[in-house]
């Protein structure tokens, strides 16, 4: 990419866009434009090929059958995997997060192959569904403030040796494994169970994606008063006694 342009791809909004996850694309696009970047955003439906020339790819959550259809089409298309091999940044939520792993349990109760872009395997939990606000500490290596979001999933995601936990929860279930982990990432591929949309609640994560795409260590300052007010409100709501 050039120093002042960004190619943003929102993957399968017709299948994977629950709980306001499209807001993640809106946040990245807006924060890029506020820094003077020329943003070209493409919303790619499930009957269209995935372009391989994007800089940042965003994938949302979805119900069980749309998740299976999305995984089938992404495997057959191959564009997202090729983009990842080219160094593109990928940020995924919930069902999208599971698809990026090695496998998950589909709506037929069968093991469905994922894309293998994250070293994780997802199964279906046997206990209560993971629902509610989450507060956690992002991996210190990423230099980001505490994570706030909303989870609603039955899945349990186990991390393999090459995946790092995106965060460790203080409140909430996260990956559902009981070990306190939430999400996973490697150098350029990120997954989380957090809705919210998560990048509206955590704008510095969006900035981190931009810095990776631009290959810079810092971005020009931005007016974050609205975002900080939202963060403070949701963190306070999550930590108040029931």
JSON list of C-alpha atoms in Angstrom, two decimals:
[
{"chain": "A", "resi": 1, "resn": "UNK", "atom": "CA", "xyz": [0.00, 0.00, 0.00]},
{"chain": "A", "resi": 2, "resn": "UNK", "atom": "CA", "xyz": [1.03, 3.62, -0.41]},
{"chain": "A", "resi": 3, "resn": "UNK", "atom": "CA", "xyz": [1.68, 5.82, 2.60]},
{"chain": "A", "resi": 4, "resn": "UNK", "atom": "CA", "xyz": [-1.68, 7.57, 2.38]},
{"chain": "A", "resi": 5, "resn": "UNK", "atom": "CA", "xyz": [-4.12, 4.91, 1.17]},
{"chain": "A", "resi": 6, "resn": "UNK", "atom": "CA", "xyz": [-5.75, 1.90, 2.78]},
{"chain": "A", "resi": 7, "resn": "UNK", "atom": "CA", "xyz": [-7.72, -0.98, 1.30]},
{"chain": "A", "resi": 8, "resn": "UNK", "atom": "CA", "xyz": [-10.32, -2.22, 3.78]},
{"chain": "A", "resi": 9, "resn": "UNK", "atom": "CA", "xyz": [-12.35, -5.39, 3.12]},
{"chain": "A", "resi": 10, "resn": "UNK", "atom": "CA", "xyz": [-15.52, -6.29, 5.06]},
{"chain": "A", "resi": 11, "resn": "UNK", "atom": "CA", "xyz": [-16.01, -10.03, 4.52]},
{"chain": "A", "resi": 12, "resn": "UNK", "atom": "CA", "xyz": [-19.47, -11.57, 3.93]},
{"chain": "A", "resi": 13, "resn": "UNK", "atom": "CA", "xyz": [-21.77, -9.00, 5.59]},
{"chain": "A", "resi": 14, "resn": "UNK", "atom": "CA", "xyz": [-24.73, -11.06, 4.32]},
{"chain": "A", "resi": 15, "resn": "UNK", "atom": "CA", "xyz": [-23.66, -14.04, 6.47]},
{"chain": "A", "resi": 16, "resn": "UNK", "atom": "CA", "xyz": [-21.39, -12.74, 9.24]},
{"chain": "A", "resi": 17, "resn": "UNK", "atom": "CA", "xyz": [-22.57, -9.48, 10.76]},
{"chain": "A", "resi": 18, "resn": "UNK", "atom": "CA", "xyz": [-24.43, -10.04, 14.04]},
{"chain": "A", "resi": 19, "resn": "UNK", "atom": "CA", "xyz": [-24.61, -7.79, 17.10]},
{"chain": "A", "resi": 20, "resn": "UNK", "atom": "CA", "xyz": [-23.48, -4.71, 15.20]},
{"chain": "A", "resi": 21, "resn": "UNK", "atom": "CA", "xyz": [-20.18, -6.18, 14.03]},
{"chain": "A", "resi": 22, "resn": "UNK", "atom": "CA", "xyz": [-20.31, -4.07, 10.87]},
{"chain": "A", "resi": 23, "resn": "UNK", "atom": "CA", "xyz": [-19.50, -1.21, 13.22]},
{"chain": "A", "resi": 24, "resn": "UNK", "atom": "CA", "xyz": [-15.92, -2.54, 13.29]},
{"chain": "A", "resi": 25, "resn": "UNK", "atom": "CA", "xyz": [-15.53, -1.67, 9.61]},
{"chain": "A", "resi": 26, "resn": "UNK", "atom": "CA", "xyz": [-17.06, 1.75, 10.18]},
{"chain": "A", "resi": 27, "resn": "UNK", "atom": "CA", "xyz": [-14.67, 2.48, 13.07]},
{"chain": "A", "resi": 28, "resn": "UNK", "atom": "CA", "xyz": [-11.52, 1.45, 11.18]},
{"chain": "A", "resi": 29, "resn": "UNK", "atom": "CA", "xyz": [-12.62, 3.45, 8.15]},
{"chain": "A", "resi": 30, "resn": "UNK", "atom": "CA", "xyz": [-13.41, 6.56, 10.19]},
{"chain": "A", "resi": 31, "resn": "UNK", "atom": "CA", "xyz": [-10.22, 6.46, 12.23]},
{"chain": "A", "resi": 32, "resn": "UNK", "atom": "CA", "xyz": [-8.18, 6.06, 9.08]},
{"chain": "A", "resi": 33, "resn": "UNK", "atom": "CA", "xyz": [-9.89, 9.05, 7.44]},
{"chain": "A", "resi": 34, "resn": "UNK", "atom": "CA", "xyz": [-9.36, 11.15, 10.56]},
{"chain": "A", "resi": 35, "resn": "UNK", "atom": "CA", "xyz": [-5.62, 10.58, 10.02]},
{"chain": "A", "resi": 36, "resn": "UNK", "atom": "CA", "xyz": [-5.84, 11.79, 6.43]},
{"chain": "A", "resi": 37, "resn": "UNK", "atom": "CA", "xyz": [-5.72, 8.36, 4.83]},
{"chain": "A", "resi": 38, "resn": "UNK", "atom": "CA", "xyz": [-7.52, 7.68, 1.56]},
{"chain": "A", "resi": 39, "resn": "UNK", "atom": "CA", "xyz": [-9.65, 4.64, 2.40]},
{"chain": "A", "resi": 40, "resn": "UNK", "atom": "CA", "xyz": [-11.08, 2.30, -0.21]},
{"chain": "A", "resi": 41, "resn": "UNK", "atom": "CA", "xyz": [-13.63, 0.03, 1.47]},
{"chain": "A", "resi": 42, "resn": "UNK", "atom": "CA", "xyz": [-15.09, -3.04, -0.22]},
{"chain": "A", "resi": 43, "resn": "UNK", "atom": "CA", "xyz": [-18.02, -5.02, 1.24]},
{"chain": "A", "resi": 44, "resn": "UNK", "atom": "CA", "xyz": [-17.71, -8.51, -0.22]},
{"chain": "A", "resi": 45, "resn": "UNK", "atom": "CA", "xyz": [-20.86, -10.63, -0.22]},
{"chain": "A", "resi": 46, "resn": "UNK", "atom": "CA", "xyz": [-20.69, -14.40, -0.05]},
{"chain": "A", "resi": 47, "resn": "UNK", "atom": "CA", "xyz": [-21.40, -14.78, -3.79]},
{"chain": "A", "resi": 48, "resn": "UNK", "atom": "CA", "xyz": [-18.41, -12.60, -4.68]},
{"chain": "A", "resi": 49, "resn": "UNK", "atom": "CA", "xyz": [-14.68, -13.44, -4.78]},
{"chain": "A", "resi": 50, "resn": "UNK", "atom": "CA", "xyz": [-12.50, -12.23, -1.92]},
{"chain": "A", "resi": 51, "resn": "UNK", "atom": "CA", "xyz": [-9.94, -9.73, -3.26]},
{"chain": "A", "resi": 52, "resn": "UNK", "atom": "CA", "xyz": [-6.37, -10.57, -2.32]},
{"chain": "A", "resi": 53, "resn": "UNK", "atom": "CA", "xyz": [-5.05, -6.99, -2.46]},
{"chain": "A", "resi": 54, "resn": "UNK", "atom": "CA", "xyz": [-6.66, -5.71, 0.77]},
{"chain": "A", "resi": 55, "resn": "UNK", "atom": "CA", "xyz": [-4.67, -4.31, 3.68]},
{"chain": "A", "resi": 56, "resn": "UNK", "atom": "CA", "xyz": [-7.16, -5.01, 6.50]},
{"chain": "A", "resi": 57, "resn": "UNK", "atom": "CA", "xyz": [-9.89, -7.67, 6.44]},
{"chain": "A", "resi": 58, "resn": "UNK", "atom": "CA", "xyz": [-12.71, -7.65, 8.98]},
{"chain": "A", "resi": 59, "resn": "UNK", "atom": "CA", "xyz": [-15.02, -10.61, 9.69]},
{"chain": "A", "resi": 60, "resn": "UNK", "atom": "CA", "xyz": [-18.03, -10.59, 12.03]},
{"chain": "A", "resi": 61, "resn": "UNK", "atom": "CA", "xyz": [-20.09, -13.14, 13.90]},
{"chain": "A", "resi": 62, "resn": "UNK", "atom": "CA", "xyz": [-23.03, -15.15, 12.65]},
{"chain": "A", "resi": 63, "resn": "UNK", "atom": "CA", "xyz": [-25.45, -17.93, 13.46]},
{"chain": "A", "resi": 64, "resn": "UNK", "atom": "CA", "xyz": [-24.52, -21.59, 13.02]},
{"chain": "A", "resi": 65, "resn": "UNK", "atom": "CA", "xyz": [-25.78, -22.23, 9.49]},
{"chain": "A", "resi": 66, "resn": "UNK", "atom": "CA", "xyz": [-24.42, -18.97, 8.01]},
{"chain": "A", "resi": 67, "resn": "UNK", "atom": "CA", "xyz": [-21.11, -19.77, 9.71]},
{"chain": "A", "resi": 68, "resn": "UNK", "atom": "CA", "xyz": [-20.94, -23.14, 7.95]},
{"chain": "A", "resi": 69, "resn": "UNK", "atom": "CA", "xyz": [-21.82, -21.58, 4.60]},
{"chain": "A", "resi": 70, "resn": "UNK", "atom": "CA", "xyz": [-19.21, -18.86, 5.10]},
{"chain": "A", "resi": 71, "resn": "UNK", "atom": "CA", "xyz": [-16.51, -21.42, 5.96]},
{"chain": "A", "resi": 72, "resn": "UNK", "atom": "CA", "xyz": [-17.35, -23.52, 2.91]},
{"chain": "A", "resi": 73, "resn": "UNK", "atom": "CA", "xyz": [-17.20, -20.52, 0.58]},
{"chain": "A", "resi": 74, "resn": "UNK", "atom": "CA", "xyz": [-14.03, -19.09, 2.10]},
{"chain": "A", "resi": 75, "resn": "UNK", "atom": "CA", "xyz": [-12.27, -22.45, 1.72]},
{"chain": "A", "resi": 76, "resn": "UNK", "atom": "CA", "xyz": [-13.42, -22.79, -1.87]},
{"chain": "A", "resi": 77, "resn": "UNK", "atom": "CA", "xyz": [-12.56, -19.19, -2.75]},
{"chain": "A", "resi": 78, "resn": "UNK", "atom": "CA", "xyz": [-9.09, -19.17, -1.15]},
{"chain": "A", "resi": 79, "resn": "UNK", "atom": "CA", "xyz": [-8.74, -15.40, -1.40]},
{"chain": "A", "resi": 80, "resn": "UNK", "atom": "CA", "xyz": [-8.61, -14.70, 2.33]},
{"chain": "A", "resi": 81, "resn": "UNK", "atom": "CA", "xyz": [-5.90, -17.31, 2.86]},
{"chain": "A", "resi": 82, "resn": "UNK", "atom": "CA", "xyz": [-3.88, -15.87, -0.01]},
{"chain": "A", "resi": 83, "resn": "UNK", "atom": "CA", "xyz": [-4.28, -12.37, 1.43]},
{"chain": "A", "resi": 84, "resn": "UNK", "atom": "CA", "xyz": [-3.01, -13.62, 4.79]},
{"chain": "A", "resi": 85, "resn": "UNK", "atom": "CA", "xyz": [0.02, -15.20, 3.13]},
{"chain": "A", "resi": 86, "resn": "UNK", "atom": "CA", "xyz": [0.69, -11.81, 1.54]},
{"chain": "A", "resi": 87, "resn": "UNK", "atom": "CA", "xyz": [0.83, -10.21, 4.99]},
{"chain": "A", "resi": 88, "resn": "UNK", "atom": "CA", "xyz": [-2.68, -8.72, 5.19]},
{"chain": "A", "resi": 89, "resn": "UNK", "atom": "CA", "xyz": [-4.14, -7.88, 8.60]},
{"chain": "A", "resi": 90, "resn": "UNK", "atom": "CA", "xyz": [-7.24, -9.91, 9.57]},
{"chain": "A", "resi": 91, "resn": "UNK", "atom": "CA", "xyz": [-9.51, -9.13, 12.52]},
{"chain": "A", "resi": 92, "resn": "UNK", "atom": "CA", "xyz": [-12.33, -11.59, 13.25]},
{"chain": "A", "resi": 93, "resn": "UNK", "atom": "CA", "xyz": [-15.18, -11.83, 15.75]},
{"chain": "A", "resi": 94, "resn": "UNK", "atom": "CA", "xyz": [-17.00, -14.85, 17.22]},
{"chain": "A", "resi": 95, "resn": "UNK", "atom": "CA", "xyz": [-18.08, -17.13, 14.31]},
{"chain": "A", "resi": 96, "resn": "UNK", "atom": "CA", "xyz": [-15.45, -15.44, 12.14]},
{"chain": "A", "resi": 97, "resn": "UNK", "atom": "CA", "xyz": [-12.85, -16.16, 14.82]},
{"chain": "A", "resi": 98, "resn": "UNK", "atom": "CA", "xyz": [-13.77, -19.86, 14.82]},
{"chain": "A", "resi": 99, "resn": "UNK", "atom": "CA", "xyz": [-13.61, -20.02, 11.01]},
{"chain": "A", "resi": 100, "resn": "UNK", "atom": "CA", "xyz": [-10.01, -18.77, 11.08]},
{"chain": "A", "resi": 101, "resn": "UNK", "atom": "CA", "xyz": [-9.01, -21.75, 13.23]},
{"chain": "A", "resi": 102, "resn": "UNK", "atom": "CA", "xyz": [-8.41, -25.35, 12.24]},
{"chain": "A", "resi": 103, "resn": "UNK", "atom": "CA", "xyz": [-11.97, -26.55, 12.85]},
{"chain": "A", "resi": 104, "resn": "UNK", "atom": "CA", "xyz": [-15.26, -25.87, 14.67]},
{"chain": "A", "resi": 105, "resn": "UNK", "atom": "CA", "xyz": [-18.56, -27.68, 15.24]},
{"chain": "A", "resi": 106, "resn": "UNK", "atom": "CA", "xyz": [-21.15, -26.69, 12.64]},
{"chain": "A", "resi": 107, "resn": "UNK", "atom": "CA", "xyz": [-24.95, -26.54, 12.80]},
{"chain": "A", "resi": 108, "resn": "UNK", "atom": "CA", "xyz": [-25.15, -30.23, 11.84]},
{"chain": "A", "resi": 109, "resn": "UNK", "atom": "CA", "xyz": [-23.07, -31.21, 14.86]},
{"chain": "A", "resi": 110, "resn": "UNK", "atom": "CA", "xyz": [-20.13, -32.10, 12.62]},
{"chain": "A", "resi": 111, "resn": "UNK", "atom": "CA", "xyz": [-16.51, -30.99, 12.67]},
{"chain": "A", "resi": 112, "resn": "UNK", "atom": "CA", "xyz": [-16.16, -28.29, 10.03]},
{"chain": "A", "resi": 113, "resn": "UNK", "atom": "CA", "xyz": [-12.71, -27.42, 8.65]},
{"chain": "A", "resi": 114, "resn": "UNK", "atom": "CA", "xyz": [-11.60, -23.84, 9.11]},
{"chain": "A", "resi": 115, "resn": "UNK", "atom": "CA", "xyz": [-8.94, -21.89, 7.27]},
{"chain": "A", "resi": 116, "resn": "UNK", "atom": "CA", "xyz": [-6.07, -22.68, 9.64]},
{"chain": "A", "resi": 117, "resn": "UNK", "atom": "CA", "xyz": [-4.96, -19.05, 9.87]},
{"chain": "A", "resi": 118, "resn": "UNK", "atom": "CA", "xyz": [-5.01, -19.24, 13.67]},
{"chain": "A", "resi": 119, "resn": "UNK", "atom": "CA", "xyz": [-3.74, -22.20, 15.69]},
{"chain": "A", "resi": 120, "resn": "UNK", "atom": "CA", "xyz": [-7.05, -22.79, 17.49]},
{"chain": "A", "resi": 121, "resn": "UNK", "atom": "CA", "xyz": [-9.74, -25.48, 17.56]},
{"chain": "A", "resi": 122, "resn": "UNK", "atom": "CA", "xyz": [-13.33, -24.71, 18.59]},
{"chain": "A", "resi": 123, "resn": "UNK", "atom": "CA", "xyz": [-15.84, -27.12, 20.09]},
{"chain": "A", "resi": 124, "resn": "UNK", "atom": "CA", "xyz": [-19.34, -26.68, 21.45]},
{"chain": "A", "resi": 125, "resn": "UNK", "atom": "CA", "xyz": [-19.65, -26.10, 25.19]},
{"chain": "A", "resi": 126, "resn": "UNK", "atom": "CA", "xyz": [-21.85, -28.33, 27.28]},
{"chain": "A", "resi": 127, "resn": "UNK", "atom": "CA", "xyz": [-22.67, -25.86, 30.04]},
{"chain": "A", "resi": 128, "resn": "UNK", "atom": "CA", "xyz": [-24.40, -22.51, 30.14]},
{"chain": "A", "resi": 129, "resn": "UNK", "atom": "CA", "xyz": [-24.00, -20.19, 27.18]},
{"chain": "A", "resi": 130, "resn": "UNK", "atom": "CA", "xyz": [-21.36, -17.47, 27.57]},
{"chain": "A", "resi": 131, "resn": "UNK", "atom": "CA", "xyz": [-23.40, -14.25, 27.65]},
{"chain": "A", "resi": 132, "resn": "UNK", "atom": "CA", "xyz": [-22.65, -10.85, 29.13]},
{"chain": "A", "resi": 133, "resn": "UNK", "atom": "CA", "xyz": [-20.15, -8.05, 29.46]},
{"chain": "A", "resi": 134, "resn": "UNK", "atom": "CA", "xyz": [-16.46, -8.88, 29.48]},
{"chain": "A", "resi": 135, "resn": "UNK", "atom": "CA", "xyz": [-13.53, -6.98, 30.91]},
{"chain": "A", "resi": 136, "resn": "UNK", "atom": "CA", "xyz": [-9.99, -8.19, 30.36]},
{"chain": "A", "resi": 137, "resn": "UNK", "atom": "CA", "xyz": [-6.34, -7.32, 30.02]},
{"chain": "A", "resi": 138, "resn": "UNK", "atom": "CA", "xyz": [-4.92, -7.42, 26.49]},
{"chain": "A", "resi": 139, "resn": "UNK", "atom": "CA", "xyz": [-1.61, -9.22, 25.97]},
{"chain": "A", "resi": 140, "resn": "UNK", "atom": "CA", "xyz": [1.03, -6.75, 27.25]},
{"chain": "A", "resi": 141, "resn": "UNK", "atom": "CA", "xyz": [3.07, -7.25, 24.07]},
{"chain": "A", "resi": 142, "resn": "UNK", "atom": "CA", "xyz": [0.38, -5.35, 22.17]},
{"chain": "A", "resi": 143, "resn": "UNK", "atom": "CA", "xyz": [0.56, -2.27, 24.41]},
{"chain": "A", "resi": 144, "resn": "UNK", "atom": "CA", "xyz": [-3.22, -1.78, 24.54]},
{"chain": "A", "resi": 145, "resn": "UNK", "atom": "CA", "xyz": [-5.55, -0.72, 27.38]},
{"chain": "A", "resi": 146, "resn": "UNK", "atom": "CA", "xyz": [-8.06, -3.09, 29.02]},
{"chain": "A", "resi": 147, "resn": "UNK", "atom": "CA", "xyz": [-10.51, -4.85, 26.72]},
{"chain": "A", "resi": 148, "resn": "UNK", "atom": "CA", "xyz": [-14.24, -4.25, 27.03]},
{"chain": "A", "resi": 149, "resn": "UNK", "atom": "CA", "xyz": [-16.86, -6.11, 25.05]},
{"chain": "A", "resi": 150, "resn": "UNK", "atom": "CA", "xyz": [-19.96, -8.28, 25.03]},
{"chain": "A", "resi": 151, "resn": "UNK", "atom": "CA", "xyz": [-19.91, -12.05, 24.53]},
{"chain": "A", "resi": 152, "resn": "UNK", "atom": "CA", "xyz": [-22.73, -14.32, 23.36]},
{"chain": "A", "resi": 153, "resn": "UNK", "atom": "CA", "xyz": [-21.52, -17.76, 22.30]},
{"chain": "A", "resi": 154, "resn": "UNK", "atom": "CA", "xyz": [-21.74, -21.46, 23.06]},
{"chain": "A", "resi": 155, "resn": "UNK", "atom": "CA", "xyz": [-18.35, -22.20, 21.55]},
{"chain": "A", "resi": 156, "resn": "UNK", "atom": "CA", "xyz": [-15.21, -23.20, 23.45]},
{"chain": "A", "resi": 157, "resn": "UNK", "atom": "CA", "xyz": [-11.93, -22.36, 21.74]},
{"chain": "A", "resi": 158, "resn": "UNK", "atom": "CA", "xyz": [-8.64, -24.06, 22.61]},
{"chain": "A", "resi": 159, "resn": "UNK", "atom": "CA", "xyz": [-5.35, -22.41, 21.66]},
{"chain": "A", "resi": 160, "resn": "UNK", "atom": "CA", "xyz": [-2.48, -24.31, 20.09]},
{"chain": "A", "resi": 161, "resn": "UNK", "atom": "CA", "xyz": [1.21, -23.56, 20.69]},
{"chain": "A", "resi": 162, "resn": "UNK", "atom": "CA", "xyz": [1.56, -20.91, 17.96]},
{"chain": "A", "resi": 163, "resn": "UNK", "atom": "CA", "xyz": [-1.45, -18.84, 19.07]},
{"chain": "A", "resi": 164, "resn": "UNK", "atom": "CA", "xyz": [-1.20, -16.25, 21.83]},
{"chain": "A", "resi": 165, "resn": "UNK", "atom": "CA", "xyz": [-4.22, -15.28, 23.94]},
{"chain": "A", "resi": 166, "resn": "UNK", "atom": "CA", "xyz": [-5.47, -11.88, 22.81]},
{"chain": "A", "resi": 167, "resn": "UNK", "atom": "CA", "xyz": [-6.50, -11.07, 26.38]},
{"chain": "A", "resi": 168, "resn": "UNK", "atom": "CA", "xyz": [-7.07, -12.55, 29.83]},
{"chain": "A", "resi": 169, "resn": "UNK", "atom": "CA", "xyz": [-10.45, -11.89, 31.38]},
{"chain": "A", "resi": 170, "resn": "UNK", "atom": "CA", "xyz": [-11.15, -10.31, 34.72]},
{"chain": "A", "resi": 171, "resn": "UNK", "atom": "CA", "xyz": [-14.88, -10.59, 34.11]},
{"chain": "A", "resi": 172, "resn": "UNK", "atom": "CA", "xyz": [-16.61, -12.97, 31.68]},
{"chain": "A", "resi": 173, "resn": "UNK", "atom": "CA", "xyz": [-15.84, -16.32, 30.09]},
{"chain": "A", "resi": 174, "resn": "UNK", "atom": "CA", "xyz": [-13.74, -15.45, 27.04]},
{"chain": "A", "resi": 175, "resn": "UNK", "atom": "CA", "xyz": [-12.69, -18.58, 25.18]},
{"chain": "A", "resi": 176, "resn": "UNK", "atom": "CA", "xyz": [-14.84, -20.67, 27.52]},
{"chain": "A", "resi": 177, "resn": "UNK", "atom": "CA", "xyz": [-11.99, -23.01, 28.49]},
{"chain": "A", "resi": 178, "resn": "UNK", "atom": "CA", "xyz": [-11.83, -21.93, 32.13]},
{"chain": "A", "resi": 179, "resn": "UNK", "atom": "CA", "xyz": [-8.23, -20.77, 31.82]},
{"chain": "A", "resi": 180, "resn": "UNK", "atom": "CA", "xyz": [-9.10, -17.07, 31.59]},
{"chain": "A", "resi": 181, "resn": "UNK", "atom": "CA", "xyz": [-8.02, -16.61, 27.98]},
{"chain": "A", "resi": 182, "resn": "UNK", "atom": "CA", "xyz": [-9.98, -14.52, 25.48]},
{"chain": "A", "resi": 183, "resn": "UNK", "atom": "CA", "xyz": [-9.40, -14.63, 21.75]},
{"chain": "A", "resi": 184, "resn": "UNK", "atom": "CA", "xyz": [-6.13, -15.43, 20.01]},
{"chain": "A", "resi": 185, "resn": "UNK", "atom": "CA", "xyz": [-3.65, -13.82, 17.65]},
{"chain": "A", "resi": 186, "resn": "UNK", "atom": "CA", "xyz": [-0.44, -14.26, 15.77]},
{"chain": "A", "resi": 187, "resn": "UNK", "atom": "CA", "xyz": [1.53, -11.52, 14.02]},
{"chain": "A", "resi": 188, "resn": "UNK", "atom": "CA", "xyz": [-1.20, -10.32, 11.64]},
{"chain": "A", "resi": 189, "resn": "UNK", "atom": "CA", "xyz": [-4.33, -12.40, 12.38]},
{"chain": "A", "resi": 190, "resn": "UNK", "atom": "CA", "xyz": [-6.61, -11.65, 15.33]},
{"chain": "A", "resi": 191, "resn": "UNK", "atom": "CA", "xyz": [-9.67, -13.37, 16.73]},
{"chain": "A", "resi": 192, "resn": "UNK", "atom": "CA", "xyz": [-11.99, -12.47, 19.61]},
{"chain": "A", "resi": 193, "resn": "UNK", "atom": "CA", "xyz": [-15.43, -13.39, 20.90]},
{"chain": "A", "resi": 194, "resn": "UNK", "atom": "CA", "xyz": [-16.12, -9.73, 21.71]},
{"chain": "A", "resi": 195, "resn": "UNK", "atom": "CA", "xyz": [-19.05, -7.90, 20.13]},
{"chain": "A", "resi": 196, "resn": "UNK", "atom": "CA", "xyz": [-19.99, -4.36, 21.06]},
{"chain": "A", "resi": 197, "resn": "UNK", "atom": "CA", "xyz": [-18.95, -3.60, 18.33]},
{"chain": "A", "resi": 198, "resn": "UNK", "atom": "CA", "xyz": [-15.58, -4.30, 19.88]},
{"chain": "A", "resi": 199, "resn": "UNK", "atom": "CA", "xyz": [-13.64, -1.64, 17.95]},
{"chain": "A", "resi": 200, "resn": "UNK", "atom": "CA", "xyz": [-16.07, 1.09, 19.01]},
{"chain": "A", "resi": 201, "resn": "UNK", "atom": "CA", "xyz": [-15.50, 0.07, 22.61]},
{"chain": "A", "resi": 202, "resn": "UNK", "atom": "CA", "xyz": [-11.75, -0.32, 22.03]},
{"chain": "A", "resi": 203, "resn": "UNK", "atom": "CA", "xyz": [-10.63, 2.19, 19.39]},
{"chain": "A", "resi": 204, "resn": "UNK", "atom": "CA", "xyz": [-6.95, 1.68, 20.10]},
{"chain": "A", "resi": 205, "resn": "UNK", "atom": "CA", "xyz": [-7.31, -1.86, 18.76]},
{"chain": "A", "resi": 206, "resn": "UNK", "atom": "CA", "xyz": [-8.48, -0.31, 15.49]},
{"chain": "A", "resi": 207, "resn": "UNK", "atom": "CA", "xyz": [-5.45, 1.97, 15.60]},
{"chain": "A", "resi": 208, "resn": "UNK", "atom": "CA", "xyz": [-3.22, -1.04, 16.19]},
{"chain": "A", "resi": 209, "resn": "UNK", "atom": "CA", "xyz": [-4.57, -2.64, 13.01]},
{"chain": "A", "resi": 210, "resn": "UNK", "atom": "CA", "xyz": [-3.89, 0.59, 11.13]},
{"chain": "A", "resi": 211, "resn": "UNK", "atom": "CA", "xyz": [-0.32, 0.76, 12.41]},
{"chain": "A", "resi": 212, "resn": "UNK", "atom": "CA", "xyz": [0.32, -2.82, 11.36]},
{"chain": "A", "resi": 213, "resn": "UNK", "atom": "CA", "xyz": [-1.08, -2.13, 7.89]},
{"chain": "A", "resi": 214, "resn": "UNK", "atom": "CA", "xyz": [0.92, 1.07, 7.52]},
{"chain": "A", "resi": 215, "resn": "UNK", "atom": "CA", "xyz": [4.04, -0.46, 9.14]},
{"chain": "A", "resi": 216, "resn": "UNK", "atom": "CA", "xyz": [4.41, 2.50, 11.50]},
{"chain": "A", "resi": 217, "resn": "UNK", "atom": "CA", "xyz": [4.93, 2.73, 15.26]},
{"chain": "A", "resi": 218, "resn": "UNK", "atom": "CA", "xyz": [2.56, 5.64, 15.87]},
{"chain": "A", "resi": 219, "resn": "UNK", "atom": "CA", "xyz": [-0.37, 7.51, 14.35]},
{"chain": "A", "resi": 220, "resn": "UNK", "atom": "CA", "xyz": [-1.26, 11.21, 14.57]},
{"chain": "A", "resi": 221, "resn": "UNK", "atom": "CA", "xyz": [-3.33, 12.01, 17.69]},
{"chain": "A", "resi": 222, "resn": "UNK", "atom": "CA", "xyz": [-7.10, 11.79, 17.47]},
{"chain": "A", "resi": 223, "resn": "UNK", "atom": "CA", "xyz": [-10.05, 13.19, 19.42]},
{"chain": "A", "resi": 224, "resn": "UNK", "atom": "CA", "xyz": [-11.17, 10.17, 21.43]},
{"chain": "A", "resi": 225, "resn": "UNK", "atom": "CA", "xyz": [-13.54, 11.84, 23.88]},
{"chain": "A", "resi": 226, "resn": "UNK", "atom": "CA", "xyz": [-16.60, 10.02, 22.50]},
{"chain": "A", "resi": 227, "resn": "UNK", "atom": "CA", "xyz": [-14.86, 6.67, 22.55]},
{"chain": "A", "resi": 228, "resn": "UNK", "atom": "CA", "xyz": [-13.52, 7.18, 26.06]},
{"chain": "A", "resi": 229, "resn": "UNK", "atom": "CA", "xyz": [-16.99, 8.13, 27.31]},
{"chain": "A", "resi": 230, "resn": "UNK", "atom": "CA", "xyz": [-18.39, 4.91, 25.82]},
{"chain": "A", "resi": 231, "resn": "UNK", "atom": "CA", "xyz": [-15.56, 2.85, 27.31]},
{"chain": "A", "resi": 232, "resn": "UNK", "atom": "CA", "xyz": [-16.04, 4.37, 30.76]},
{"chain": "A", "resi": 233, "resn": "UNK", "atom": "CA", "xyz": [-19.79, 3.75, 30.60]},
{"chain": "A", "resi": 234, "resn": "UNK", "atom": "CA", "xyz": [-19.47, 0.09, 29.60]},
{"chain": "A", "resi": 235, "resn": "UNK", "atom": "CA", "xyz": [-16.64, -0.68, 32.04]},
{"chain": "A", "resi": 236, "resn": "UNK", "atom": "CA", "xyz": [-18.65, 0.90, 34.87]},
{"chain": "A", "resi": 237, "resn": "UNK", "atom": "CA", "xyz": [-21.75, -1.08, 33.88]},
{"chain": "A", "resi": 238, "resn": "UNK", "atom": "CA", "xyz": [-19.79, -4.33, 33.78]},
{"chain": "A", "resi": 239, "resn": "UNK", "atom": "CA", "xyz": [-18.22, -3.85, 37.20]},
{"chain": "A", "resi": 240, "resn": "UNK", "atom": "CA", "xyz": [-21.29, -2.66, 39.09]},
{"chain": "A", "resi": 241, "resn": "UNK", "atom": "CA", "xyz": [-22.73, -5.21, 41.56]},
{"chain": "A", "resi": 242, "resn": "UNK", "atom": "CA", "xyz": [-25.75, -7.08, 40.18]}
]
